[in-house]
Each structure stands twice: as C-alpha cells, then as structure tokens.
C-alpha cells in the first residue's frame, strides 16, 4: 500500500515559468513532510520541509503548500531554471517512532531552456 | 566536506552470493537509516539505527538481510544468498538526533544481481 503518492512521473516546464509538483498521502498520522531533489548517480538532497501546523513554507524560489484536509501537498518552483531538472521526491514521517521517511515514487522535472 | 559516503559505488554479483555494503555517516550523527530504490520506484525504508541499536528493522524484506553498526559510526548492510529482485540502489542516510533534523544521504551503492 503506497502511503505517499506522486501521480505524475514526469513534468516539463519552460525556463522562467512555474513548476508545480504534487504529492498525496493516505496516513493521517503523518505530521512532517519534506521534498528531496535527486540528480543521477547522486543521493537525494534536502530541499524544503513543512510541519503539519503550517500550510505554507517558503525558501527562495521554492514554496511548499500543505492541505491537511485533502492530504495533499505541492511544491512550487518559481521561476524554474534548467538546473532544477532532477527527480523530486516527496516524503513524510510520523510524530512517533523512528522518524523514518516514507517516500513517493518521484517526479522527473525537466526545465526547458 | 565530510558527507555520507558509501562503498562500493557499484557491485555486480551472481545470484546466491553474499554481499556487504558499507556506509560511513557524517561524524557525530547518531541516527542512521538504510533505504533502497528499485528501478522506477521510490525509496523504500529498510532499517534505522540510533547509536549502535536498531529499534526499527521493519523494512528488511527477508531474513537474508541484516545490518549492524559499530562505534556509533560505520554501518554495514549484508545480503545473503542474493536474488535478482535484490538488484537496486541501496542508500544510506544519517542525521542528528531530533525530530526535525534532515537526513543527509550518501550517493548509494548500485547492486546488480545476475
């Protein structure tokens, strides 16, 4: 059972435009959410996170929105740059236990110059 | 800088052989995680260490998989009698203790079982 879902395997966006990556989750115990970016042959790197007490968190060009009632979060990248081309993973964790991350399957973003 | 390192970067083995994968976490990080990513899939949690103890092994797919950590540092993941479905990239991550400390990932070991 996939608790974190990224239904779009790929996305192409023109440079300078907005990229919107979506993520849905099913476990209501998740209270902390993260986005990681992964380039080929490298490990994932942390991008941005959000706690369930917030509905928005911004860091430069990156904003994460959380809609708890819909169990949905999204990552907005504005403006998109060619260097943003990578696979983006959504992850979630529960308040209790080991804080392990449950990852989605990833969305491959391609920013076209 | 001293990030998380993993070795080997690539490992090709024959079905039925044992393999050992190594992870060197960031110095001082007490938490260590192993994940794997099979082709076309997301990262799948395997095991978590706090110090040298493994309070969560719930992700290990079978008893052919085991892991240990020593000196609150290096960890090894061992897969016995490898099967073709074990082929994946195995990723290690470490973090400081605490709820909101991000996990830093190594580059992974790509395991191919022929």
Short mmCIF file of C-alpha atoms in Angstrom, two decimals:
data_model
loop_
_atom_site.label_atom_id
_atom_site.label_comp_id
_atom_site.label_asym_id
_atom_site.label_seq_id
_atom_site.Cartn_x
_atom_site.Cartn_y
_atom_site.Cartn_z
CA UNK A 1 0.00 0.00 0.00
CA UNK A 2 1.61 3.23 -1.18
CA UNK A 3 1.15 5.75 1.64
CA UNK A 4 2.79 8.60 -0.30
CA UNK A 5 1.86 9.02 -3.93
CA UNK A 6 3.27 11.14 -6.70
CA UNK A 7 0.96 10.50 -9.59
CA UNK A 8 2.92 12.41 -12.22
CA UNK A 9 6.06 10.52 -13.17
CA UNK A 10 7.32 13.42 -15.27
CA UNK A 11 6.80 17.11 -15.91
CA UNK A 12 8.25 19.50 -18.48
CA UNK A 13 8.26 23.26 -17.93
CA UNK A 14 9.74 26.20 -19.81
CA UNK A 15 12.53 28.10 -18.14
CA UNK A 16 11.19 31.04 -16.16
CA UNK A 17 7.75 29.53 -15.69
CA UNK A 18 6.31 27.93 -12.57
CA UNK A 19 6.80 24.23 -11.84
CA UNK A 20 4.17 22.58 -9.65
CA UNK A 21 4.85 19.12 -8.29
CA UNK A 22 2.11 17.30 -6.43
CA UNK A 23 2.03 14.69 -3.71
CA UNK A 24 -0.83 12.89 -1.94
CA UNK A 25 -0.72 10.84 1.23
CA UNK A 26 -3.08 8.47 2.96
CA UNK A 27 -1.72 8.17 6.50
CA UNK A 28 -3.34 10.75 8.79
CA UNK A 29 -0.55 10.19 11.33
CA UNK A 30 1.98 11.93 9.09
CA UNK A 31 2.79 15.32 10.51
CA UNK A 32 6.04 16.30 8.83
CA UNK A 33 6.65 16.48 5.12
CA UNK A 34 9.73 17.05 3.02
CA UNK A 35 10.83 17.41 -0.55
CA UNK A 36 14.13 15.98 -1.74
CA UNK A 37 15.81 16.52 -5.08
CA UNK A 38 17.90 13.85 -6.76
CA UNK A 39 20.35 14.13 -9.61
CA UNK A 40 21.54 10.98 -11.45
CA UNK A 41 24.18 8.95 -9.62
CA UNK A 42 23.85 11.13 -6.50
CA UNK A 43 21.97 10.70 -3.26
CA UNK A 44 18.84 12.75 -2.64
CA UNK A 45 19.41 16.21 -1.17
CA UNK A 46 17.01 18.00 1.12
CA UNK A 47 15.10 20.87 -0.43
CA UNK A 48 12.35 22.09 1.86
CA UNK A 49 10.06 20.82 4.61
CA UNK A 50 6.79 21.67 6.29
CA UNK A 51 5.23 20.76 9.59
CA UNK A 52 1.54 19.96 9.80
CA UNK A 53 0.93 23.03 11.96
CA UNK A 54 1.63 25.18 8.91
CA UNK A 55 0.04 25.34 5.49
CA UNK A 56 2.88 27.06 3.67
CA UNK A 57 6.65 27.28 3.86
CA UNK A 58 8.81 29.35 1.57
CA UNK A 59 12.53 29.28 0.84
CA UNK A 60 13.68 31.44 -2.02
CA UNK A 61 12.24 30.11 -5.26
CA UNK A 62 10.73 27.09 -3.51
CA UNK A 63 7.38 27.03 -1.70
CA UNK A 64 5.65 24.03 -0.23
CA UNK A 65 1.90 24.08 0.40
CA UNK A 66 0.10 21.64 2.66
CA UNK A 67 -3.63 20.92 2.58
CA UNK A 68 -4.25 18.59 5.51
CA UNK A 69 -7.94 18.07 4.87
CA UNK A 70 -7.17 16.89 1.35
CA UNK A 71 -3.99 15.08 2.44
CA UNK A 72 -2.19 16.86 -0.35
CA UNK A 73 1.00 18.85 -0.66
CA UNK A 74 2.63 20.60 -3.53
CA UNK A 75 6.00 22.11 -4.34
CA UNK A 76 6.12 25.29 -6.38
CA UNK A 77 9.32 26.41 -8.07
CA UNK A 78 9.27 29.97 -9.38
CA UNK A 79 10.96 30.81 -11.66
CA UNK A 80 12.09 27.43 -12.92
CA UNK A 81 15.69 27.12 -14.07
CA UNK A 82 17.41 24.45 -16.19
CA UNK A 83 19.48 23.46 -13.13
CA UNK A 84 16.24 22.46 -11.41
CA UNK A 85 15.95 19.50 -13.78
CA UNK A 86 16.05 16.46 -11.48
CA UNK A 87 13.82 13.88 -9.84
CA UNK A 88 11.82 15.28 -6.94
CA UNK A 89 10.69 13.03 -4.11
CA UNK A 90 8.01 13.84 -1.61
CA UNK A 91 8.48 12.24 1.82
CA UNK A 92 6.50 12.09 5.05
CA UNK A 93 7.06 10.97 8.61
CA UNK A 94 5.03 10.30 11.74
CA UNK A 95 5.42 12.03 15.08
CA UNK A 96 6.19 8.85 16.94
CA UNK A 97 8.79 6.18 16.47
CA UNK A 98 11.90 6.39 14.40
CA UNK A 99 11.06 9.36 12.19
CA UNK A 100 11.79 7.26 9.14
CA UNK A 101 10.73 8.82 5.89
CA UNK A 102 8.11 7.28 3.64
CA UNK A 103 8.88 8.35 0.08
CA UNK A 104 6.78 8.75 -3.01
CA UNK A 105 7.91 7.35 -6.34
CA UNK A 106 9.25 10.68 -7.59
CA UNK A 107 8.51 13.13 -10.37
CA UNK A 108 11.11 13.80 -13.02
CA UNK A 109 11.17 17.54 -13.76
CA UNK A 110 12.68 18.80 -16.96
CA UNK A 111 13.11 22.55 -17.33
CA UNK A 112 13.50 23.52 -20.95
CA UNK A 113 15.80 26.40 -21.85
CA UNK B 1 33.19 18.48 3.28
CA UNK B 2 32.67 15.17 5.05
CA UNK B 3 29.31 13.96 3.85
CA UNK B 4 27.87 10.46 3.96
CA UNK B 5 29.99 8.04 1.97
CA UNK B 6 29.13 4.57 0.75
CA UNK B 7 31.17 1.78 -0.73
CA UNK B 8 31.35 0.20 -3.16
CA UNK B 9 29.62 2.55 -5.58
CA UNK B 10 28.76 -0.37 -7.82
CA UNK B 11 28.58 -4.08 -7.11
CA UNK B 12 27.79 -6.84 -9.57
CA UNK B 13 27.32 -10.28 -8.09
CA UNK B 14 25.99 -13.65 -9.04
CA UNK B 15 22.74 -15.00 -7.69
CA UNK B 16 23.30 -16.88 -4.45
CA UNK B 17 26.40 -14.94 -3.36
CA UNK B 18 26.57 -12.80 -0.23
CA UNK B 19 27.29 -9.07 -0.44
CA UNK B 20 28.27 -6.46 2.11
CA UNK B 21 27.55 -2.76 1.65
CA UNK B 22 29.22 -0.10 3.75
CA UNK B 23 28.07 3.29 4.98
CA UNK B 24 30.17 5.97 6.68
CA UNK B 25 27.81 8.55 8.16
CA UNK B 26 28.56 12.15 8.96
CA UNK B 27 30.65 12.31 12.11
CA UNK B 28 28.52 12.85 15.19
CA UNK B 29 25.26 11.79 13.59
CA UNK B 30 23.62 9.31 15.92
CA UNK B 31 20.78 8.30 13.62
CA UNK B 32 21.44 6.17 10.55
CA UNK B 33 18.98 4.84 8.00
CA UNK B 34 19.18 2.39 5.12
CA UNK B 35 16.83 2.71 2.17
CA UNK B 36 16.72 1.05 -1.22
CA UNK B 37 15.40 2.21 -4.55
CA UNK B 38 14.42 -0.37 -7.09
CA UNK B 39 14.10 0.64 -10.72
CA UNK B 40 11.21 3.02 -11.29
CA UNK B 41 10.22 3.06 -7.64
CA UNK B 42 10.58 5.36 -4.69
CA UNK B 43 12.92 4.97 -1.78
CA UNK B 44 11.93 2.13 0.50
CA UNK B 45 12.89 2.20 4.18
CA UNK B 46 14.88 -0.81 5.37
CA UNK B 47 16.30 -0.21 8.86
CA UNK B 48 17.02 2.53 11.38
CA UNK B 49 19.87 2.77 13.88
CA UNK B 50 20.02 5.01 16.92
CA UNK B 51 23.59 4.73 18.08
CA UNK B 52 24.50 1.08 17.65
CA UNK B 53 20.99 -0.22 18.29
CA UNK B 54 18.38 -0.91 15.63
CA UNK B 55 14.98 -0.15 17.14
CA UNK B 56 13.27 -0.36 13.75
CA UNK B 57 14.04 -3.20 11.36
CA UNK B 58 10.55 -3.30 9.95
CA UNK B 59 11.62 -2.62 6.37
CA UNK B 60 14.04 -5.51 5.96
CA UNK B 61 12.38 -7.62 3.24
CA UNK B 62 13.55 -11.03 4.44
CA UNK B 63 15.87 -12.74 6.87
CA UNK B 64 18.55 -12.72 4.17
CA UNK B 65 19.01 -9.04 5.00
CA UNK B 66 20.85 -7.90 8.11
CA UNK B 67 22.70 -4.80 9.23
CA UNK B 68 24.94 -3.72 12.02
CA UNK B 69 26.51 -0.54 13.24
CA UNK B 70 29.61 -0.18 15.37
CA UNK B 71 31.18 2.66 17.29
CA UNK B 72 28.11 4.76 16.55
CA UNK B 73 29.70 5.19 13.18
CA UNK B 74 30.13 2.77 10.29
CA UNK B 75 27.25 0.55 9.27
CA UNK B 76 27.22 -2.49 7.05
CA UNK B 77 24.23 -3.97 5.28
CA UNK B 78 24.62 -7.64 4.43
CA UNK B 79 22.52 -9.52 1.94
CA UNK B 80 22.93 -13.29 1.99
CA UNK B 81 22.16 -15.59 -0.91
CA UNK B 82 21.34 -12.68 -3.20
CA UNK B 83 18.41 -12.90 -5.57
CA UNK B 84 17.75 -10.97 -8.75
CA UNK B 85 14.99 -8.99 -7.05
CA UNK B 86 17.62 -7.60 -4.67
CA UNK B 87 19.00 -5.53 -7.55
CA UNK B 88 18.57 -1.90 -6.54
CA UNK B 89 20.39 1.20 -5.39
CA UNK B 90 20.99 0.98 -1.64
CA UNK B 91 21.09 4.36 0.05
CA UNK B 92 22.32 5.27 3.48
CA UNK B 93 21.34 8.44 5.34
CA UNK B 94 22.38 9.93 8.65
CA UNK B 95 21.05 12.68 10.84
CA UNK B 96 21.47 14.28 14.21
CA UNK B 97 19.03 13.18 16.87
CA UNK B 98 15.79 15.07 16.93
CA UNK B 99 12.51 15.22 15.17
CA UNK B 100 13.22 17.84 12.56
CA UNK B 101 16.83 17.19 11.67
CA UNK B 102 17.11 16.41 7.99
CA UNK B 103 18.55 13.17 6.78
CA UNK B 104 21.69 13.50 4.68
CA UNK B 105 22.04 10.85 2.03
CA UNK B 106 25.08 9.15 0.59
CA UNK B 107 25.45 8.54 -3.15
CA UNK B 108 24.26 4.95 -2.88
CA UNK B 109 25.56 1.55 -3.90
CA UNK B 110 24.13 0.15 -7.12
CA UNK B 111 23.75 -3.60 -6.68
CA UNK B 112 23.18 -5.81 -9.70
CA UNK B 113 22.46 -9.48 -9.16
CA UNK B 114 22.93 -11.56 -12.29
#
